[in-house]
Amino acid sequence: MSKNFKESFEKTRTAGIIAAGALDEVSKIAQPGVRTDEIDKLCYEYINDHGAYSAPLFYRGFPKSCCTSTNHVVCHGIPSDKILKEGDIVNVDVTALKDGWHGDTSRTFEIGEISVKAKKLVRTTYDAMMKAIKIVKDDIYLGDIGATIQKHVEAEGFSVVQDFCGHGIGQVFHKEPNVLHYGKEGTGEKIKAGMIFTIEPMINLGNYETKTLKDGWTAVTKDKSLSAQFEHTIGVTKDGCEIFTLSKNK
Ligand code: MF3
Ligand code: CO
Ligand code: CO
């Protein structure tokens, strides 16, 4: 690995560990009765206390430090006084900016006991992300990632959101390439060792279509069906990839 990769990998790893640590803290309070703005406060403080900045805060006018996307919210939910209740699912998406580099990760948390269907949706979304991460290495195609996710998800009867995608990341929060979570093997750009990007599939129980609410951020499923998401930031190596945003607890 060139000297350049070394610095970008080290710095993204440092940011990624902070972002994952914030979600580990969130997992402790993600219970019935918690408000989404309490989750936001915890993320803000954890990230600050670790010498980093919450990249979502004021990003293109976003008002909070993380995204909290509940039930039929696909992504970019804005933390508020909304109280989470038994049976909800909530995706919490955090991005730490440390020493000029970003680490971006999200998990969907189960609030108390959730339905069997919701559990299957959350499980399938996580498995689809991990399956895609496992095929990543130097010289595969971006389309291989999308195809892996789409096949896994559609076999379970769920659908892949097309309006949002993973992204290159580094000193810039969102950059090329776009990492689609659907597609065909052997198509698109080839990925190369040293590239750093996110894989962050949003998977719906019903139809794949989304719309954005009047607040300009909150994306929801058009049919109001449940949506789940997980996200890791990864760095491509010759024979595989490094996940920068792994939890220390797993
Ligand atoms: N973290 C989100 C992503 O995975 C982006 C959030 S942008 C915000 O790319 F402004 F909504 F916070
Ligand atoms: Co992202
Ligand atoms: Co994110």
Short mmCIF file of C-alpha atoms and ligand atoms in Angstrom, two decimals:
data_model
loop_
_atom_site.label_atom_id
_atom_site.label_comp_id
_atom_site.label_asym_id
_atom_site.label_seq_id
_atom_site.Cartn_x
_atom_site.Cartn_y
_atom_site.Cartn_z
CA MET A 1 0.00 0.00 0.00
CA SER A 2 1.36 3.41 -0.92
CA LYS A 3 2.22 6.01 1.68
CA ASN A 4 -0.88 7.94 0.61
CA PHE A 5 -3.24 5.04 1.35
CA LYS A 6 -1.61 4.59 4.72
CA GLU A 7 -2.50 8.09 5.89
CA SER A 8 -6.06 7.99 4.54
CA PHE A 9 -6.68 4.55 6.05
CA GLU A 10 -5.26 5.51 9.44
CA LYS A 11 -7.25 8.71 9.65
CA THR A 12 -10.50 7.16 8.46
CA ARG A 13 -9.99 4.34 10.96
CA THR A 14 -9.64 6.86 13.78
CA ALA A 15 -12.80 8.72 12.73
CA GLY A 16 -14.64 5.44 12.12
CA ILE A 17 -13.91 4.10 15.60
CA ILE A 18 -15.36 7.26 17.14
CA ALA A 19 -18.50 7.02 15.00
CA ALA A 20 -18.96 3.33 15.91
CA GLY A 21 -18.39 4.16 19.58
CA ALA A 22 -21.18 6.74 19.44
CA LEU A 23 -23.56 4.06 18.13
CA ASP A 24 -22.47 1.68 20.89
CA GLU A 25 -23.56 4.36 23.37
CA VAL A 26 -26.84 4.86 21.50
CA SER A 27 -27.56 1.13 21.79
CA LYS A 28 -27.68 1.54 25.58
CA ILE A 29 -30.47 4.14 25.50
CA ALA A 30 -32.41 2.92 22.45
CA GLN A 31 -35.44 1.84 24.48
CA PRO A 32 -39.14 2.70 24.68
CA GLY A 33 -39.61 6.25 26.03
CA VAL A 34 -36.42 7.81 24.68
CA ARG A 35 -36.73 10.93 22.52
CA THR A 36 -34.81 11.08 19.25
CA ASP A 37 -33.29 14.41 20.32
CA GLU A 38 -31.83 12.64 23.37
CA ILE A 39 -30.09 10.27 20.96
CA ASP A 40 -28.87 13.33 19.04
CA LYS A 41 -27.48 14.93 22.21
CA LEU A 42 -25.67 11.74 23.16
CA CYS A 43 -24.07 11.51 19.69
CA TYR A 44 -23.09 15.17 19.75
CA GLU A 45 -21.45 14.84 23.17
CA TYR A 46 -19.73 11.49 22.55
CA ILE A 47 -18.22 12.71 19.29
CA ASN A 48 -17.14 16.04 20.82
CA ASP A 49 -15.66 14.30 23.86
CA HIS A 50 -13.52 12.25 21.49
CA GLY A 51 -12.04 15.32 19.85
CA ALA A 52 -14.14 15.08 16.72
CA TYR A 53 -16.94 17.04 15.04
CA SER A 54 -20.38 15.74 14.02
CA ALA A 55 -20.26 16.16 10.25
CA PRO A 56 -24.06 16.23 9.74
CA LEU A 57 -24.44 19.34 11.96
CA PHE A 58 -25.07 22.27 9.59
CA TYR A 59 -24.13 20.11 6.59
CA ARG A 60 -26.13 21.73 3.76
CA GLY A 61 -28.29 23.24 6.51
CA PHE A 62 -29.04 19.98 8.36
CA PRO A 63 -29.94 21.10 11.92
CA LYS A 64 -28.75 18.17 14.06
CA SER A 65 -25.72 15.97 14.78
CA CYS A 66 -27.13 12.67 13.54
CA CYS A 67 -30.05 11.33 11.54
CA THR A 68 -32.79 9.36 13.32
CA SER A 69 -35.04 7.57 10.86
CA THR A 70 -38.00 5.77 12.42
CA ASN A 71 -40.19 3.05 10.87
CA HIS A 72 -41.26 4.26 7.39
CA VAL A 73 -38.57 6.98 7.36
CA VAL A 74 -35.93 5.79 4.89
CA CYS A 75 -33.14 8.21 5.84
CA HIS A 76 -32.28 11.77 6.94
CA GLY A 77 -34.88 11.82 9.73
CA ILE A 78 -34.34 14.91 11.91
CA PRO A 79 -34.04 14.30 15.68
CA SER A 80 -36.94 15.92 17.54
CA ASP A 81 -39.09 15.53 20.65
CA LYS A 82 -40.52 12.35 19.08
CA ILE A 83 -40.70 9.57 21.67
CA LEU A 84 -39.73 6.08 20.55
CA LYS A 85 -42.16 3.37 21.52
CA GLU A 86 -42.16 -0.41 21.86
CA GLY A 87 -42.12 -2.04 18.41
CA ASP A 88 -40.46 0.87 16.56
CA ILE A 89 -37.31 0.51 14.52
CA VAL A 90 -34.96 3.49 14.30
CA ASN A 91 -31.87 3.98 12.20
CA VAL A 92 -29.26 6.22 13.78
CA ASP A 93 -26.68 7.55 11.32
CA VAL A 94 -23.57 9.30 12.66
CA THR A 95 -20.52 10.75 10.96
CA ALA A 96 -17.42 11.79 12.90
CA LEU A 97 -14.99 14.29 11.38
CA LYS A 98 -11.61 13.86 13.06
CA ASP A 99 -8.36 15.50 12.00
CA GLY A 100 -9.91 16.33 8.61
CA TRP A 101 -11.21 12.81 7.83
CA HIS A 102 -14.74 11.31 7.99
CA GLY A 103 -16.09 8.04 9.38
CA ASP A 104 -19.75 7.39 8.51
CA THR A 105 -21.87 4.57 9.95
CA SER A 106 -25.43 3.70 10.85
CA ARG A 107 -27.38 0.91 12.52
CA THR A 108 -31.07 0.16 12.84
CA PHE A 109 -32.05 -0.36 16.47
CA GLU A 110 -35.05 -2.38 17.65
CA ILE A 111 -37.09 -0.60 20.31
CA GLY A 112 -38.28 -3.24 22.76
CA GLU A 113 -39.97 -6.21 21.10
CA ILE A 114 -40.61 -5.72 17.38
CA SER A 115 -42.75 -7.70 14.96
CA VAL A 116 -41.42 -10.83 13.25
CA LYS A 117 -41.64 -9.05 9.88
CA ALA A 118 -39.70 -6.04 11.12
CA LYS A 119 -37.05 -8.32 12.59
CA LYS A 120 -36.66 -10.09 9.27
CA LEU A 121 -36.34 -6.74 7.47
CA VAL A 122 -33.62 -5.51 9.85
CA ARG A 123 -31.73 -8.84 9.67
CA THR A 124 -31.93 -8.97 5.87
CA THR A 125 -30.68 -5.39 5.54
CA TYR A 126 -27.69 -6.10 7.77
CA ASP A 127 -26.89 -9.38 6.02
CA ALA A 128 -27.12 -7.73 2.59
CA MET A 129 -24.60 -5.05 3.63
CA MET A 130 -22.20 -7.62 5.09
CA LYS A 131 -22.51 -9.91 2.09
CA ALA A 132 -21.56 -7.00 -0.19
CA ILE A 133 -18.65 -5.99 2.05
CA LYS A 134 -17.31 -9.55 1.86
CA ILE A 135 -16.97 -9.48 -1.94
CA VAL A 136 -15.13 -6.14 -2.02
CA LYS A 137 -11.51 -6.25 -3.21
CA ASP A 138 -9.25 -4.64 -5.78
CA ASP A 139 -10.51 -4.91 -9.37
CA ILE A 140 -14.18 -5.88 -8.86
CA TYR A 141 -16.93 -3.71 -10.32
CA LEU A 142 -19.21 -1.32 -8.44
CA GLY A 143 -22.09 -3.20 -10.07
CA ASP A 144 -21.00 -6.36 -8.24
CA ILE A 145 -21.78 -4.66 -4.94
CA GLY A 146 -25.24 -3.53 -6.04
CA ALA A 147 -26.08 -6.92 -7.55
CA THR A 148 -25.07 -8.76 -4.37
CA ILE A 149 -27.34 -6.58 -2.24
CA GLN A 150 -30.28 -6.59 -4.65
CA LYS A 151 -30.27 -10.37 -5.05
CA HIS A 152 -30.12 -11.01 -1.32
CA VAL A 153 -32.90 -8.53 -0.56
CA GLU A 154 -35.28 -9.46 -3.36
CA ALA A 155 -34.98 -13.17 -2.50
CA GLU A 156 -36.57 -12.25 0.85
CA GLY A 157 -39.35 -10.29 -0.88
CA PHE A 158 -38.09 -6.83 0.10
CA SER A 159 -37.06 -3.91 -2.15
CA VAL A 160 -33.93 -1.77 -2.53
CA VAL A 161 -34.24 2.02 -2.34
CA GLN A 162 -32.83 3.62 -5.50
CA ASP A 163 -33.02 7.32 -4.59
CA PHE A 164 -30.05 7.23 -2.17
CA CYS A 165 -26.70 5.49 -2.41
CA GLY A 166 -23.37 4.91 -0.74
CA HIS A 167 -20.55 7.29 -1.56
CA GLY A 168 -16.84 7.90 -1.63
CA ILE A 169 -15.69 9.56 1.58
CA GLY A 170 -12.46 10.97 2.97
CA GLN A 171 -11.58 14.60 3.59
CA VAL A 172 -14.90 15.29 1.86
CA PHE A 173 -18.12 13.86 3.37
CA HIS A 174 -19.74 12.81 0.09
CA LYS A 175 -17.74 12.31 -3.08
CA GLU A 176 -17.42 10.04 -6.09
CA PRO A 177 -18.12 7.24 -6.69
CA ASN A 178 -21.84 6.73 -6.14
CA VAL A 179 -22.22 3.25 -4.67
CA LEU A 180 -25.62 1.96 -5.84
CA HIS A 181 -27.26 -0.79 -3.82
CA TYR A 182 -28.80 -2.42 -6.89
CA GLY A 183 -27.45 -3.27 -10.33
CA LYS A 184 -25.75 -5.84 -12.49
CA GLU A 185 -22.52 -7.74 -12.02
CA GLY A 186 -19.58 -6.64 -14.15
CA THR A 187 -21.02 -3.17 -14.79
CA GLY A 188 -19.94 0.31 -13.73
CA GLU A 189 -16.58 1.52 -12.55
CA LYS A 190 -13.90 -0.87 -11.31
CA ILE A 191 -12.98 -0.40 -7.69
CA LYS A 192 -9.32 -0.16 -6.80
CA ALA A 193 -7.18 -0.78 -3.71
CA GLY A 194 -6.96 2.42 -1.68
CA MET A 195 -10.51 3.57 -2.42
CA ILE A 196 -12.60 4.49 0.62
CA PHE A 197 -16.39 4.49 0.39
CA THR A 198 -19.58 3.61 2.25
CA ILE A 199 -22.04 0.79 1.69
CA GLU A 200 -25.38 1.77 3.22
CA PRO A 201 -28.38 -0.08 1.79
CA MET A 202 -31.87 1.20 2.59
CA ILE A 203 -34.34 -1.67 2.30
CA ASN A 204 -38.14 -1.44 2.27
CA LEU A 205 -40.74 -3.95 3.35
CA GLY A 206 -42.97 -2.79 0.48
CA ASN A 207 -42.29 -0.76 -2.64
CA TYR A 208 -38.85 0.83 -3.28
CA GLU A 209 -40.19 4.33 -3.99
CA THR A 210 -39.50 7.25 -1.66
CA LYS A 211 -40.52 10.87 -1.28
CA THR A 212 -39.04 13.74 0.71
CA LEU A 213 -41.19 15.61 3.22
CA LYS A 214 -41.65 19.39 3.28
CA ASP A 215 -38.82 19.84 5.79
CA GLY A 216 -36.54 19.16 2.82
CA TRP A 217 -34.76 16.26 4.54
CA THR A 218 -36.97 13.45 5.85
CA ALA A 219 -37.23 10.73 3.18
CA VAL A 220 -40.09 8.27 3.62
CA THR A 221 -41.42 5.26 1.75
CA LYS A 222 -44.25 6.30 -0.59
CA ASP A 223 -46.37 3.36 0.54
CA LYS A 224 -45.56 4.01 4.25
CA SER A 225 -44.00 0.56 4.62
CA LEU A 226 -41.13 0.01 7.05
CA SER A 227 -37.57 0.77 5.96
CA ALA A 228 -34.27 -0.33 7.51
CA GLN A 229 -30.65 0.65 6.90
CA PHE A 230 -27.10 -0.18 7.97
CA GLU A 231 -23.90 1.58 6.93
CA HIS A 232 -20.18 0.98 7.16
CA THR A 233 -17.22 2.96 5.83
CA ILE A 234 -14.69 0.64 4.20
CA GLY A 235 -11.25 0.85 2.57
CA VAL A 236 -10.40 -1.42 -0.37
CA THR A 237 -7.24 -3.56 -0.21
CA LYS A 238 -5.60 -5.95 -2.67
CA ASP A 239 -7.47 -9.02 -1.34
CA GLY A 240 -10.45 -7.58 0.49
CA CYS A 241 -11.34 -4.53 2.52
CA GLU A 242 -11.04 -3.06 5.98
CA ILE A 243 -14.22 -2.02 7.80
CA PHE A 244 -13.35 1.23 9.60
CA THR A 245 -16.61 1.53 11.53
CA LEU A 246 -16.82 -1.82 13.33
CA SER A 247 -18.15 -1.85 16.86
CA LYS A 248 -15.68 -2.81 19.55
CA ASN A 249 -18.48 -4.85 21.13
CA LYS A 250 -18.99 -7.20 18.19
N1 MF3 B 1 -24.72 10.15 7.07
C1 MF3 B 1 -25.54 10.27 5.89
C2 MF3 B 1 -24.92 9.37 4.87
O1 MF3 B 1 -24.79 8.23 5.15
C3 MF3 B 1 -25.63 11.67 5.41
C4 MF3 B 1 -26.36 12.54 6.31
S1 MF3 B 1 -26.35 14.11 5.66
C5 MF3 B 1 -27.33 14.94 6.73
O2 MF3 B 1 -24.43 9.73 3.85
F1 MF3 B 1 -27.15 16.16 6.45
F2 MF3 B 1 -28.56 14.51 6.58
F3 MF3 B 1 -26.94 14.68 7.94
CO CO B 2 -22.99 7.70 4.15
CO CO B 3 -24.29 7.92 7.17
#
